[in-house]
PDB file of C-alpha atoms in Angstrom:
ATOM      1  CA  PRO A1371     -27.026  46.331  -2.489  1.00 50.00           C
ATOM      2  CA  SER A1372     -30.245  44.804  -3.693  1.00 52.00           C
ATOM      3  CA  ASN A1373     -31.620  41.577  -2.270  1.00 56.00           C
ATOM      4  CA  SER A1374     -30.846  39.712  -5.520  1.00 61.00           C
ATOM      5  CA  SER A1375     -27.244  40.949  -5.387  1.00 66.00           C
ATOM      6  CA  ALA A1376     -26.895  39.860  -1.755  1.00 64.00           C
ATOM      7  CA  ALA A1377     -28.439  36.475  -2.583  1.00 64.00           C
ATOM      8  CA  SER A1378     -26.028  36.128  -5.498  1.00 70.00           C
ATOM      9  CA  ASP A1379     -23.051  36.880  -3.215  1.00 66.00           C
ATOM     10  CA  VAL A1380     -24.240  34.286  -0.699  1.00 67.00           C
ATOM     11  CA  TYR A1381     -24.645  31.728  -3.509  1.00 67.00           C
ATOM     12  CA  LYS A1382     -21.126  32.472  -4.823  1.00 69.00           C
ATOM     13  CA  ARG A1383     -19.664  32.137  -1.311  1.00 65.00           C
ATOM     14  CA  GLN A1384     -21.467  28.808  -0.819  1.00 72.00           C
ATOM     15  CA  GLU A1385     -20.236  27.592  -4.198  1.00 73.00           C
ATOM     16  CA  LEU A1386     -16.626  28.503  -3.392  1.00 67.00           C
ATOM     17  CA  THR A1387     -16.853  26.944   0.085  1.00 67.00           C
ATOM     18  CA  SER A1388     -18.260  23.783  -1.481  1.00 73.00           C
ATOM     19  CA  ARG A1389     -15.386  23.703  -4.009  1.00 70.00           C
ATOM     20  CA  PHE A1390     -12.604  23.937  -1.469  1.00 68.00           C
ATOM     21  CA  ASP A1391     -14.337  21.508   0.929  1.00 71.00           C
ATOM     22  CA  ALA A1392     -14.481  19.007  -1.949  1.00 75.00           C
ATOM     23  CA  ALA A1393     -10.824  19.657  -2.743  1.00 74.00           C
ATOM     24  CA  LEU A1394      -9.842  19.089   0.893  1.00 74.00           C
ATOM     25  CA  ARG A1395     -11.778  15.805   1.057  1.00 75.00           C
ATOM     26  CA  TYR A1396     -10.387  14.628  -2.278  1.00 78.00           C
ATOM     27  CA  GLN A1397      -6.812  15.627  -1.625  1.00 79.00           C
ATOM     28  CA  PHE A1398      -6.534  14.619   2.037  1.00 76.00           C
ATOM     29  CA  LYS A1399      -8.770  11.563   2.244  1.00 73.00           C
ATOM     30  CA  ASP A1400      -7.940  10.616   5.810  1.00 63.00           C
ATOM     31  CA  ILE A1401      -8.492  13.954   7.502  1.00 64.00           C
ATOM     32  CA  VAL A1402     -11.151  16.615   7.493  1.00 59.00           C
ATOM     33  CA  PHE A1403     -10.192  20.076   8.635  1.00 68.00           C
ATOM     34  CA  GLU A1404     -13.213  20.868  10.755  1.00 67.00           C
ATOM     35  CA  LYS A1405     -15.029  24.183  10.688  1.00 68.00           C
ATOM     36  CA  THR A1406     -13.138  25.736   7.825  1.00 70.00           C
ATOM     37  CA  LYS A1407     -14.176  28.780   5.877  1.00 69.00           C
ATOM     38  CA  PHE A1408     -13.104  30.478   2.697  1.00 70.00           C
ATOM     39  CA  LYS A1409     -11.798  34.006   2.214  1.00 73.00           C
ATOM     40  CA  GLY A1410     -11.209  35.599  -1.140  1.00 67.00           C
ATOM     41  CA  LYS A1411     -12.775  35.951  -4.523  1.00 60.00           C
ATOM     42  CA  TYR A1412     -12.747  33.634  -7.476  1.00 54.00           C
ATOM     43  CA  GLY A1413      -9.341  34.007  -9.043  1.00 56.00           C
ATOM     44  CA  LYS A1414      -5.944  32.446  -8.641  1.00 64.00           C
ATOM     45  CA  PHE A1415      -6.001  31.747  -4.885  1.00 69.00           C
ATOM     46  CA  GLY A1416      -8.436  31.785  -1.984  1.00 73.00           C
ATOM     47  CA  GLU A1417      -7.451  31.394   1.668  1.00 78.00           C
ATOM     48  CA  ILE A1418      -8.731  28.549   3.778  1.00 75.00           C
ATOM     49  CA  LEU A1419      -9.265  29.531   7.392  1.00 74.00           C
ATOM     50  CA  LEU A1420     -10.120  27.765  10.621  1.00 75.00           C
ATOM     51  CA  GLU A1421     -12.959  29.028  12.779  1.00 74.00           C
ATOM     52  CA  ASP A1422     -10.499  31.245  14.725  1.00 82.00           C
ATOM     53  CA  ASN A1423      -9.352  32.868  11.423  1.00 82.00           C
ATOM     54  CA  THR A1424      -6.019  31.014  11.373  1.00 83.00           C
ATOM     55  CA  THR A1425      -5.006  30.484   7.746  1.00 84.00           C
ATOM     56  CA  ILE A1426      -4.227  26.817   7.032  1.00 83.00           C
ATOM     57  CA  GLY A1427      -3.669  27.034   3.313  1.00 83.00           C
ATOM     58  CA  LYS A1428      -4.681  28.326  -0.070  1.00 83.00           C
ATOM     59  CA  PHE A1429      -6.954  26.902  -2.698  1.00 78.00           C
ATOM     60  CA  ASP A1430      -5.386  27.216  -6.148  1.00 78.00           C
ATOM     61  CA  PHE A1431      -8.293  27.626  -8.554  1.00 74.00           C
ATOM     62  CA  SER A1432      -6.151  27.095 -11.648  1.00 78.00           C
ATOM     63  CA  LYS A1433      -4.888  23.673 -10.426  1.00 76.00           C
ATOM     64  CA  GLY A1434      -7.887  22.741  -8.286  1.00 76.00           C
ATOM     65  CA  ILE A1435      -5.679  21.837  -5.320  1.00 78.00           C
ATOM     66  CA  VAL A1436      -5.154  22.908  -1.761  1.00 81.00           C
ATOM     67  CA  GLU A1437      -1.666  24.027  -0.765  1.00 83.00           C
ATOM     68  CA  LEU A1438      -1.270  23.869   2.988  1.00 86.00           C
ATOM     69  CA  ASP A1439       0.814  26.452   4.825  1.00 86.00           C
ATOM     70  CA  LYS A1440       2.718  25.845   8.077  1.00 88.00           C
ATOM     71  CA  GLU A1441      -0.334  25.752  10.366  1.00 88.00           C
ATOM     72  CA  GLY A1442      -2.216  23.410   8.027  1.00 86.00           C
ATOM     73  CA  VAL A1443       0.838  21.152   7.661  1.00 88.00           C
ATOM     74  CA  GLU A1444       1.270  20.956  11.449  1.00 87.00           C
ATOM     75  CA  ILE A1445      -2.355  19.839  11.830  1.00 84.00           C
ATOM     76  CA  TYR A1446      -2.024  17.338   8.997  1.00 84.00           C
ATOM     77  CA  ALA A1447       1.294  15.924  10.252  1.00 84.00           C
ATOM     78  CA  LYS A1448      -0.349  15.145  13.618  1.00 84.00           C
ATOM     79  CA  LYS A1449      -3.597  13.636  12.273  1.00 80.00           C
ATOM     80  CA  GLY A1450      -2.930  12.477   8.729  1.00 78.00           C
ATOM     81  CA  GLU A1451      -1.638   9.160   7.476  1.00 79.00           C
ATOM     82  CA  SER A1452      -1.910   9.469   3.705  1.00 85.00           C
ATOM     83  CA  TYR A1453       0.396  11.691   1.633  1.00 90.00           C
ATOM     84  CA  ILE A1454       3.075  11.660   4.321  1.00 93.00           C
ATOM     85  CA  VAL A1455       6.753  11.165   3.470  1.00 97.00           C
ATOM     86  CA  LYS A1456       9.010  10.443   6.458  1.00 97.00           C
ATOM     87  CA  LEU A1457      12.567  11.606   5.914  1.00 97.00           C
ATOM     88  CA  GLU A1458      15.923  10.823   7.450  1.00 95.00           C
ATOM     89  CA  ASP A1459      17.148  13.637   9.658  1.00 93.00           C
ATOM     90  CA  PHE A1460      19.214  15.925   7.460  1.00 92.00           C
ATOM     91  CA  GLU A1461      19.411  19.606   6.636  1.00 90.00           C
ATOM     92  CA  LEU A1462      17.275  20.286   3.609  1.00 92.00           C
ATOM     93  CA  LYS A1463      19.235  22.253   1.032  1.00 91.00           C
ATOM     94  CA  GLY A1464      17.889  22.801  -2.431  1.00 91.00           C
ATOM     95  CA  ASP A1465      14.553  22.015  -4.009  1.00 94.00           C
ATOM     96  CA  ASN A1466      14.647  18.228  -4.323  1.00 96.00           C
ATOM     97  CA  ILE A1467      14.426  15.338  -1.900  1.00 97.00           C
ATOM     98  CA  PHE A1468      16.058  12.244  -3.294  1.00 97.00           C
ATOM     99  CA  VAL A1469      14.834   8.688  -2.665  1.00 97.00           C
ATOM    100  CA  GLY A1470      17.898   8.007  -0.514  1.00 96.00           C
ATOM    101  CA  GLY A1471      16.592  10.446   2.091  1.00 96.00           C
ATOM    102  CA  VAL A1472      13.157   8.803   2.360  1.00 97.00           C
ATOM    103  CA  VAL A1473      12.586   6.457   5.281  1.00 97.00           C
ATOM    104  CA  GLU A1474       8.897   5.743   4.694  1.00 97.00           C
ATOM    105  CA  ALA A1475       6.154   6.967   2.358  1.00 97.00           C
ATOM    106  CA  SER A1476       2.407   6.407   2.163  1.00 94.00           C
ATOM    107  CA  GLU A1477       1.570   3.788  -0.446  1.00 93.00           C
ATOM    108  CA  CYS A1478      -1.315   5.867  -1.789  1.00 91.00           C
ATOM    109  CA  ILE A1479       1.086   8.564  -3.039  1.00 95.00           C
ATOM    110  CA  ALA A1480       1.097   8.899  -6.832  1.00 95.00           C
ATOM    111  CA  PRO A1481       3.322  11.129  -8.975  1.00 97.00           C
ATOM    112  CA  ARG A1482       2.254  14.794  -8.789  1.00 93.00           C
ATOM    113  CA  ASP A1483       0.408  14.365  -5.475  1.00 91.00           C
ATOM    114  CA  PHE A1484       0.838  17.127  -2.905  1.00 90.00           C
ATOM    115  CA  VAL A1485       2.776  15.591   0.026  1.00 93.00           C
ATOM    116  CA  VAL A1486       3.811  16.575   3.523  1.00 93.00           C
ATOM    117  CA  CYS A1487       7.381  15.641   4.493  1.00 95.00           C
ATOM    118  CA  ILE A1488       8.142  15.039   8.181  1.00 94.00           C
ATOM    119  CA  ASP A1489      11.262  14.203  10.203  1.00 94.00           C
ATOM    120  CA  SER A1490      11.868  11.337  12.652  1.00 93.00           C
ATOM    121  CA  THR A1491       9.978  13.259  15.367  1.00 93.00           C
ATOM    122  CA  ASP A1492       6.959  13.756  13.058  1.00 90.00           C
ATOM    123  CA  MET A1493       7.596  17.497  12.758  1.00 91.00           C
ATOM    124  CA  PRO A1494       6.972  19.073   9.348  1.00 93.00           C
ATOM    125  CA  VAL A1495      10.063  19.664   7.213  1.00 95.00           C
ATOM    126  CA  CYS A1496       8.437  20.776   3.949  1.00 95.00           C
ATOM    127  CA  THR A1497       5.635  20.307   1.466  1.00 93.00           C
ATOM    128  CA  GLY A1498       6.059  19.413  -2.145  1.00 94.00           C
ATOM    129  CA  PHE A1499       4.904  17.363  -5.084  1.00 95.00           C
ATOM    130  CA  ALA A1500       5.724  13.686  -5.435  1.00 97.00           C
ATOM    131  CA  MET A1501       7.809  12.861  -8.463  1.00 98.00           C
ATOM    132  CA  VAL A1502       7.324   9.087  -8.080  1.00 98.00           C
ATOM    133  CA  SER A1503       4.883   6.854  -6.212  1.00 98.00           C
ATOM    134  CA  GLY A1504       5.197   6.291  -2.469  1.00 97.00           C
ATOM    135  CA  LYS A1505       6.231   2.699  -3.141  1.00 97.00           C
ATOM    136  CA  ASP A1506       8.950   3.820  -5.554  1.00 98.00           C
ATOM    137  CA  MET A1507      10.240   6.372  -3.022  1.00 98.00           C
ATOM    138  CA  CYS A1508      11.130   3.471  -0.763  1.00 97.00           C
ATOM    139  CA  GLU A1509      12.314   0.996  -3.411  1.00 97.00           C
ATOM    140  CA  LEU A1510      14.158   2.906  -6.134  1.00 97.00           C
ATOM    141  CA  PRO A1511      17.964   3.060  -5.780  1.00 96.00           C
ATOM    142  CA  HIS A1512      18.194   6.686  -6.926  1.00 96.00           C
ATOM    143  CA  GLY A1513      16.165   9.576  -8.272  1.00 97.00           C
ATOM    144  CA  VAL A1514      14.063  12.512  -7.107  1.00 98.00           C
ATOM    145  CA  ALA A1515      11.251  11.602  -4.708  1.00 98.00           C
ATOM    146  CA  VAL A1516       9.788  15.053  -3.965  1.00 98.00           C
ATOM    147  CA  LYS A1517      10.022  18.450  -5.625  1.00 98.00           C
ATOM    148  CA  VAL A1518       9.974  20.840  -2.650  1.00 97.00           C
ATOM    149  CA  LYS A1519       7.354  23.605  -2.704  1.00 93.00           C
ATOM    150  CA  LYS A1520       7.650  25.151   0.789  1.00 93.00           C
ATOM    151  CA  LYS A1521      10.257  24.617   3.527  1.00 94.00           C
ATOM    152  CA  PHE A1522       9.526  25.000   7.230  1.00 90.00           C
ATOM    153  CA  ARG A1523      13.100  25.063   8.554  1.00 83.00           C
TER     154      ARG A1523
END
């Protein structure tokens, strides 16, 4: 490859890394995944990796959001405070978590936010998208709180 082609590839990689770093900071305001890198090409998804090449999630280019996988969720559940929904201990069946199963939810949660659901021992149960605000999850008498995206049990 020519030098201009190599320089162009480096620029593209820096641009993509900058995009997903910005998405991580925007989406998970209270935690920074340190020493992350990006793998993939511009398209639907790109993997986000830690320094040791452990995948922690995917960057969805079409939505502009980061979707954490199990390793990323475990890190976030330990360090994060925002976008956490604490659930009663129950076996998760189906694709919805109802407000009756929510014990506590971060007040910063807005509808359509990506959230991490944990149990009473702070272990990840699932990820999903909030259907109502964090405040409403704790105050509404009935309704869907979270549309489940990925289950971990």
